[in-house]
PDB file of C-alpha atoms in Angstrom:
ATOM      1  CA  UNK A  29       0.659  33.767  -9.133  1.00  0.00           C
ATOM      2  CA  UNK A  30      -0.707  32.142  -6.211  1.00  0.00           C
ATOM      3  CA  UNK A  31       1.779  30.672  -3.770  1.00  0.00           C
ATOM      4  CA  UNK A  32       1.056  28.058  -1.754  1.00  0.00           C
ATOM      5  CA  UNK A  33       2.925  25.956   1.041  1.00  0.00           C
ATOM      6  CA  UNK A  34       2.044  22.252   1.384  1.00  0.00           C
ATOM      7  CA  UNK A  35       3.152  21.084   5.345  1.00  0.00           C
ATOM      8  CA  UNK A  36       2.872  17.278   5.027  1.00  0.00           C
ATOM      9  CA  UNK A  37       3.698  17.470   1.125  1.00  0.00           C
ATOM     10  CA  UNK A  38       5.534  13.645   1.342  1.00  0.00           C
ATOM     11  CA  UNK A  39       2.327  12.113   2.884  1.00  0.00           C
ATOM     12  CA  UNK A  40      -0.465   9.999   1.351  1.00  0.00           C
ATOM     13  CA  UNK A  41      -2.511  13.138   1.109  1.00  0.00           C
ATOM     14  CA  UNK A  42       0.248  15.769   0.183  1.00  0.00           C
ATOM     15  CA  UNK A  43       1.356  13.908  -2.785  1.00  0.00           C
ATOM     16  CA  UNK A  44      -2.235  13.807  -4.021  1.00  0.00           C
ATOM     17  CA  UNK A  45      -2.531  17.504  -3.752  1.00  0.00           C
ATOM     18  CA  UNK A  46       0.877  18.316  -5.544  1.00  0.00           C
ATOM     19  CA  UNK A  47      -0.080  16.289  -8.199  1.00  0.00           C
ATOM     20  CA  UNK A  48      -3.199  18.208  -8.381  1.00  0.00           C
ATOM     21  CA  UNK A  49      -2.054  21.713  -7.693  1.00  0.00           C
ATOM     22  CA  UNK A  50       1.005  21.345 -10.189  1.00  0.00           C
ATOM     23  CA  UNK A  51      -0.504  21.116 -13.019  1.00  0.00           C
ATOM     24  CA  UNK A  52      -2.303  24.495 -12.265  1.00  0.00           C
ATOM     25  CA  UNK A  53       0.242  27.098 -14.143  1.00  0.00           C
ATOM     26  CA  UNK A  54      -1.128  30.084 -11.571  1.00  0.00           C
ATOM     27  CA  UNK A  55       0.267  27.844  -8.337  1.00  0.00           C
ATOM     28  CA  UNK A  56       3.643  28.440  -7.288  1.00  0.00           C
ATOM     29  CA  UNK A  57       4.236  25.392  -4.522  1.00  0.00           C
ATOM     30  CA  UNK A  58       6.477  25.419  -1.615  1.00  0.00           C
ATOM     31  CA  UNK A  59       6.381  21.637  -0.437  1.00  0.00           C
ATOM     32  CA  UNK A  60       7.460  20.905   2.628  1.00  0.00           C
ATOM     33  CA  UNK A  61       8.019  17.949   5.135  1.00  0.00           C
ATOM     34  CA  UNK A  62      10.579  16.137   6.815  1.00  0.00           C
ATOM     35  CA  UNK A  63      11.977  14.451   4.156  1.00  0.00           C
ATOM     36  CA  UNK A  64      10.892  16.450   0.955  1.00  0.00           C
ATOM     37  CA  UNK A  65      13.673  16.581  -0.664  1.00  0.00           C
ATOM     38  CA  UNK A  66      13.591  12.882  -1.063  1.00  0.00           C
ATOM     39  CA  UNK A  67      10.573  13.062  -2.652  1.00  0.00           C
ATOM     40  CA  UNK A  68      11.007  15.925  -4.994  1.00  0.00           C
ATOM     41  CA  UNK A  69      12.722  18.296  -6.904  1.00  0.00           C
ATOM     42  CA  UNK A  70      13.371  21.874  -7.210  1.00  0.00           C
ATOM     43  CA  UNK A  71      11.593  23.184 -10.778  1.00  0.00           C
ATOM     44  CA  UNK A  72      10.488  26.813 -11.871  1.00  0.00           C
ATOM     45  CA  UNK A  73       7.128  26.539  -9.866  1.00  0.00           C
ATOM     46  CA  UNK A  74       8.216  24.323  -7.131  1.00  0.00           C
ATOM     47  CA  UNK A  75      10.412  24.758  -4.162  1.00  0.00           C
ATOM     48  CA  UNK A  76      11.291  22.290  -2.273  1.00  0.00           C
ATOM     49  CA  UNK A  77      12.238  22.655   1.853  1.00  0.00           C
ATOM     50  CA  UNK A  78      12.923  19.996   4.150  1.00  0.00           C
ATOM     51  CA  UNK A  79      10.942  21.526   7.552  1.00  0.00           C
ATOM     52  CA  UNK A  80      10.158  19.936  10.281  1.00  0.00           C
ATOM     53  CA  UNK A  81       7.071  21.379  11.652  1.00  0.00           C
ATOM     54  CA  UNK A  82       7.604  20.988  15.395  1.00  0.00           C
ATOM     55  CA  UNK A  83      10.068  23.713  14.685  1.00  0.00           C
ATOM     56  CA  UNK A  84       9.313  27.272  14.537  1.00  0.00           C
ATOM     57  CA  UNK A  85      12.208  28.437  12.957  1.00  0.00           C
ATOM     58  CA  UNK A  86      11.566  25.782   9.775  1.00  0.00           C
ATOM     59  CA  UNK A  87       7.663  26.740   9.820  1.00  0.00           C
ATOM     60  CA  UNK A  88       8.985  30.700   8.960  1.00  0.00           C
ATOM     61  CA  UNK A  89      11.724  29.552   6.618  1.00  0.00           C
ATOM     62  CA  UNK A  90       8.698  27.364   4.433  1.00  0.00           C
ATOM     63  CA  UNK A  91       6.353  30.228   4.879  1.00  0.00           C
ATOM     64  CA  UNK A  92       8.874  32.611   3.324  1.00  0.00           C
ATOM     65  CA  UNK A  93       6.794  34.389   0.329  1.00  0.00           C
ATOM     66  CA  UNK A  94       3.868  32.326   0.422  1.00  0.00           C
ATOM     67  CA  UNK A  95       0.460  33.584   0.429  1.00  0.00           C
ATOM     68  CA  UNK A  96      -1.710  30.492   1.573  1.00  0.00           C
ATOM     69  CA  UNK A  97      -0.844  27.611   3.999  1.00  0.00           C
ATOM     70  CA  UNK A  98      -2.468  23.908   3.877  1.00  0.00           C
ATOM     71  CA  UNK A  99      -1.899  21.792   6.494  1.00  0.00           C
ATOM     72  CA  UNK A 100      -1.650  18.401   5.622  1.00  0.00           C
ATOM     73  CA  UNK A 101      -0.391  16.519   8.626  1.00  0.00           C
ATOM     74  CA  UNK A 102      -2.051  13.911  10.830  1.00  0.00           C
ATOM     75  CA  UNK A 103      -0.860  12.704  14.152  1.00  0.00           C
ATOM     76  CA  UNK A 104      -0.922  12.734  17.681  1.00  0.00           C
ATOM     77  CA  UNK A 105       1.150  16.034  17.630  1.00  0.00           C
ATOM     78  CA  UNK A 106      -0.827  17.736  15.370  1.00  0.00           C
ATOM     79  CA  UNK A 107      -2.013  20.149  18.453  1.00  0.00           C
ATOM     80  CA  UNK A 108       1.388  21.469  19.011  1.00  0.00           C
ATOM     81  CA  UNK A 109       1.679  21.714  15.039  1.00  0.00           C
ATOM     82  CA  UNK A 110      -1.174  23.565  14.630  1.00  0.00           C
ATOM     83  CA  UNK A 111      -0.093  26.134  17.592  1.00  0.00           C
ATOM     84  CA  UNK A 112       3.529  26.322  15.884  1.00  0.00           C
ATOM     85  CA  UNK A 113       1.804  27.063  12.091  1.00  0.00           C
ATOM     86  CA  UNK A 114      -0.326  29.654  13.676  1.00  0.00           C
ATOM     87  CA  UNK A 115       2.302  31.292  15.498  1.00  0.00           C
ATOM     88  CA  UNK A 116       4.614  31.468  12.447  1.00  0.00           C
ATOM     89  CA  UNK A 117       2.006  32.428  10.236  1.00  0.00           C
ATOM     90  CA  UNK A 118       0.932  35.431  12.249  1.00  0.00           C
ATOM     91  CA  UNK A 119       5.123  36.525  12.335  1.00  0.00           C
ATOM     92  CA  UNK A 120       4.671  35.887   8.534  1.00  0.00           C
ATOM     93  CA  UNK A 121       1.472  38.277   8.368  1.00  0.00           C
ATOM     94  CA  UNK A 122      -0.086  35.034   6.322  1.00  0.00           C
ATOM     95  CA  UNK A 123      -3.960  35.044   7.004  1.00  0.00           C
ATOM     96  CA  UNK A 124      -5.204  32.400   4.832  1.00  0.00           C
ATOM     97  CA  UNK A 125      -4.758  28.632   6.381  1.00  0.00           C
ATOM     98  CA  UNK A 126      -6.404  25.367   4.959  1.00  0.00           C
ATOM     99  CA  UNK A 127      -6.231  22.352   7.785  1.00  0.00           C
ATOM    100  CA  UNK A 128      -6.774  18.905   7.871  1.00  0.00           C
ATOM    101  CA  UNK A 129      -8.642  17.611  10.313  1.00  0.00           C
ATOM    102  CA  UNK A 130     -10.735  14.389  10.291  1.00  0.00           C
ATOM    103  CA  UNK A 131     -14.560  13.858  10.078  1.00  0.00           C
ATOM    104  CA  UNK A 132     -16.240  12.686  13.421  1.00  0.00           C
ATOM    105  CA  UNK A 133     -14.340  16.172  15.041  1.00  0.00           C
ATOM    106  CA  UNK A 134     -17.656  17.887  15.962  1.00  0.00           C
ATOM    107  CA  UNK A 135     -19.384  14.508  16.278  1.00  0.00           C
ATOM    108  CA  UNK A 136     -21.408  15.011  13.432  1.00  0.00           C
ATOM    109  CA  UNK A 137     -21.284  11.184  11.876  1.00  0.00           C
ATOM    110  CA  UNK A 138     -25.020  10.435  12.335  1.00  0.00           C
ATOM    111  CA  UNK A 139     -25.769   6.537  14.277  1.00  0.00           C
ATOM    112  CA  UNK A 140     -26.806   5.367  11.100  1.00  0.00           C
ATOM    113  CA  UNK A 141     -24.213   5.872   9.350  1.00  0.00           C
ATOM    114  CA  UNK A 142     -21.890   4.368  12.328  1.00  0.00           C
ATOM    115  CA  UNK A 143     -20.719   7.047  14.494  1.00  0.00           C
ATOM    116  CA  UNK A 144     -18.089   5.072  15.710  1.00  0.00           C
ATOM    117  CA  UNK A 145     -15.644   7.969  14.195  1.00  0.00           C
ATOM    118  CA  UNK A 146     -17.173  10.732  16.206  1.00  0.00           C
ATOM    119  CA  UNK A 147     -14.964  12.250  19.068  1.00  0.00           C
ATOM    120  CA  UNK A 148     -16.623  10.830  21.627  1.00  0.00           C
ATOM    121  CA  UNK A 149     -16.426   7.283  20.313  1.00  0.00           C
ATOM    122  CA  UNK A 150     -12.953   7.562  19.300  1.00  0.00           C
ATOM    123  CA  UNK A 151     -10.191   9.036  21.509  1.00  0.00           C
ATOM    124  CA  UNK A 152      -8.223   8.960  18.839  1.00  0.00           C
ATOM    125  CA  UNK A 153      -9.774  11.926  17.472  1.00  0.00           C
ATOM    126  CA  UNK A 154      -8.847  14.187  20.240  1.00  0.00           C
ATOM    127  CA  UNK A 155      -5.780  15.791  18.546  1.00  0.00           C
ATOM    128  CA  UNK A 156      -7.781  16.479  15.372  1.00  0.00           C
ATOM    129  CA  UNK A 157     -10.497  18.323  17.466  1.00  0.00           C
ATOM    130  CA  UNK A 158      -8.075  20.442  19.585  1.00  0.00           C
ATOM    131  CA  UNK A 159      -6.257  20.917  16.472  1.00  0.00           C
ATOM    132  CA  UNK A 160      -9.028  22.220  14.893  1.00  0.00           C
ATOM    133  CA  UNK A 161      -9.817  24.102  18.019  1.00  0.00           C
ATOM    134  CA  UNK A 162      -6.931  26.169  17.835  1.00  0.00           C
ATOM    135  CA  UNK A 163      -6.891  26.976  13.502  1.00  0.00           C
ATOM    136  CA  UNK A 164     -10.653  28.046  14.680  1.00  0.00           C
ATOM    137  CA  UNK A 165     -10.022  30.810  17.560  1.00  0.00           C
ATOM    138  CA  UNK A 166      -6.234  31.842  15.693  1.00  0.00           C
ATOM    139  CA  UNK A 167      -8.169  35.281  14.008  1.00  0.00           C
ATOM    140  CA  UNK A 168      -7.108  33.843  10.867  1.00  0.00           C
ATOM    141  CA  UNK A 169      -8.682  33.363   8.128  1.00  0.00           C
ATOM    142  CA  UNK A 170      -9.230  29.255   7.843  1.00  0.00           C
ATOM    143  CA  UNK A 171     -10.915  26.563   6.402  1.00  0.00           C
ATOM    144  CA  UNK A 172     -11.026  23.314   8.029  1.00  0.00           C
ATOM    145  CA  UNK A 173     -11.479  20.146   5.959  1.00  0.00           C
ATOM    146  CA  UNK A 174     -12.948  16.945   7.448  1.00  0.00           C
ATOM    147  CA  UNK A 175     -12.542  13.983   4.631  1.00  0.00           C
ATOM    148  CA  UNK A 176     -14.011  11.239   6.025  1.00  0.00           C
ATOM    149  CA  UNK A 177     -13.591   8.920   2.624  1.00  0.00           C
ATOM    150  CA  UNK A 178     -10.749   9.108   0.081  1.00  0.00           C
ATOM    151  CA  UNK A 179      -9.549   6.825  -2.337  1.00  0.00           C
ATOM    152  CA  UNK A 180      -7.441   6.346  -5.303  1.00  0.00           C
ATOM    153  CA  UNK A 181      -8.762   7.388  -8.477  1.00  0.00           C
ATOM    154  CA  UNK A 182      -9.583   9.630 -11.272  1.00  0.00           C
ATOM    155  CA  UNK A 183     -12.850  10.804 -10.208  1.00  0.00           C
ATOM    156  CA  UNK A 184     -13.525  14.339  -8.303  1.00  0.00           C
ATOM    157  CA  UNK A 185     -16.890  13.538  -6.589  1.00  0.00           C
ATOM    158  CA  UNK A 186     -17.223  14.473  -2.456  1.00  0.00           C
ATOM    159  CA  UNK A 187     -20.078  15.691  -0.300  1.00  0.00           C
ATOM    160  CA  UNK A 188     -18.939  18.948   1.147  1.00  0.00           C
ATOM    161  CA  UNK A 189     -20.895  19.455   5.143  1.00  0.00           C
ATOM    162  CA  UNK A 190     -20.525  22.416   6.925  1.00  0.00           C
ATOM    163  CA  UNK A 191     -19.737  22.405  10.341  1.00  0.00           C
ATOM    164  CA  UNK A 192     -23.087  21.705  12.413  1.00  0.00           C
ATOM    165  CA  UNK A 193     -24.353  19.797  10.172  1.00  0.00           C
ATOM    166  CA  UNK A 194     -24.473  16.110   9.881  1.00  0.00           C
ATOM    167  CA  UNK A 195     -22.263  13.934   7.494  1.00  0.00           C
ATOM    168  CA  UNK A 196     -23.582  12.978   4.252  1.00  0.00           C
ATOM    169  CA  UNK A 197     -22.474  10.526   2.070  1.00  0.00           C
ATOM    170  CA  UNK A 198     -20.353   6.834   2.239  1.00  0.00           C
ATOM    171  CA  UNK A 199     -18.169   6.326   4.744  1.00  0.00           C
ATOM    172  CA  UNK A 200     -15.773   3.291   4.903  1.00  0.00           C
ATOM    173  CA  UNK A 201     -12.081   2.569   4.965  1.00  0.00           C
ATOM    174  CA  UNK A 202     -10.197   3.030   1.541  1.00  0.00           C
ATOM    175  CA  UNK A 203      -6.592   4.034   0.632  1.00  0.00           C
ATOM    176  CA  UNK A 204      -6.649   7.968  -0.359  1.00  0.00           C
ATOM    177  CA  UNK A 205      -7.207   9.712  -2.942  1.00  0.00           C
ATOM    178  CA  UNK A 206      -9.683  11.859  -5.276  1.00  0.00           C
ATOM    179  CA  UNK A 207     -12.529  14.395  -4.082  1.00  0.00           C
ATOM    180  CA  UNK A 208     -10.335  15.548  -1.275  1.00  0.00           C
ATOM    181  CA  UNK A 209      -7.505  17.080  -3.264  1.00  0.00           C
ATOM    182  CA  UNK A 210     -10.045  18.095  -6.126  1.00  0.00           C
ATOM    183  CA  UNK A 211     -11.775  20.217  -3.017  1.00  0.00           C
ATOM    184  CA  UNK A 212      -8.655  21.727  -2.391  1.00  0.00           C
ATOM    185  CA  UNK A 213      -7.544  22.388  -5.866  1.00  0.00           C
ATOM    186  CA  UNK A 214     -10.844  24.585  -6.803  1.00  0.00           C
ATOM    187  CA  UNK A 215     -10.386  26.430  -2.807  1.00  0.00           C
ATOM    188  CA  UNK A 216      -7.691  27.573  -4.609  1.00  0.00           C
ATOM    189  CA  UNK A 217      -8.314  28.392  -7.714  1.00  0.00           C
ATOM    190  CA  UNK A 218     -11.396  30.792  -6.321  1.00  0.00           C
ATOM    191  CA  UNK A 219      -8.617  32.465  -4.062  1.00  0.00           C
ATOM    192  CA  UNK A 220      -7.759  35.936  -4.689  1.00  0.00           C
ATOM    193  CA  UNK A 221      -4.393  36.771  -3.594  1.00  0.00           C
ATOM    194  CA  UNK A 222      -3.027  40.239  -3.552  1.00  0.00           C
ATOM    195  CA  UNK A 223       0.625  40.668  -5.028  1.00  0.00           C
TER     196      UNK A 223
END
């Protein structure tokens, strides 16, 4: 059994995800946030831990057992998060890490499809880049995720880009979510985890 920790699991994009993920009977979930237990409840494939992930002693406590970490946290302090997830999951001896960033990151939103996302448009960005920075050079083994368009809905279509290449697809702002979480869901289904 695969077990997996959400970080973020009470936001937009978390919930999405544990709705995906739990119906997989080969996930065991570890959801975690600030106010999880608010938002769910303990079950035989769910754990629930309230973790604040500024804090390095909550980051171990969530990680306890697991085998892969997302990352699904957004925010101006997502830097320091991402240093403090690292740093816990190397104490851990996790290796596998799936983060969150944002598209625009490596400035890869081509003019015509208005770049006015890319980094150097958009200050805002900056903590999702250094973020990113830091899951890339941690010797772990990562994936980085860059949704640039998510929406409610039943339907599992996305554009996947690699990094240096150039966006593909629609971009425009929509509540969250369907292709992201579906991306997500089959990352982990193709994961082999050792026991």
């Amino acid at each position: 059994m695969k077990r997996i920790l959400i970080l973020g699991a009470s936001g937009t994009f978390g919930k999405a995800l544990v709705e995906k993920l739990s119906n997989d009977e080969e996930c065991h979930l570890t959801l975690a946030s600030r106010h999880a237990s608010a938002c769910y409840h303990e079950s035989e494939r769910c754990h629930v831990v309230d973790c604040d992930a500024m804090k390095a002693d909550d980051l171990q406590q969530a990680m306890a057992g697991c085998h892969v970490v997302y990352c699904a946290i957004s925010g101006d302090d997502l830097p320091v998060i991402a240093e403090k997830t690292v740093s816990a999951m190397k104490k851990a001896g996790l290796r596998r890490i799936i983060f969150m960033g944002a598209v625009g990151i490596y400035d890869e939103i081509p003019a015509d499809m208005d770049d006015e996302d890319n980094v150097r448009n958009n200050p805002d960005q900056i903590p999702n880049r250094k973020a990113a920075d830091i899951v890339e050079n941690s010797g772990l083994d990562y994936t980085v995720l860059r949704p640039g368009y998510l929406r409610d809905g039943d339907k599992d279509d996305f554009t996947l880009t690699f990094k240096g290449e150039q966006a593909k697809g629609l971009f425009r702002p929509s509540p969250p979510l369907s292709g992201l979480p579906f991306v997500l869901y089959m990352m982990t289904r193709s994961m082999s985890v050792k026991a």
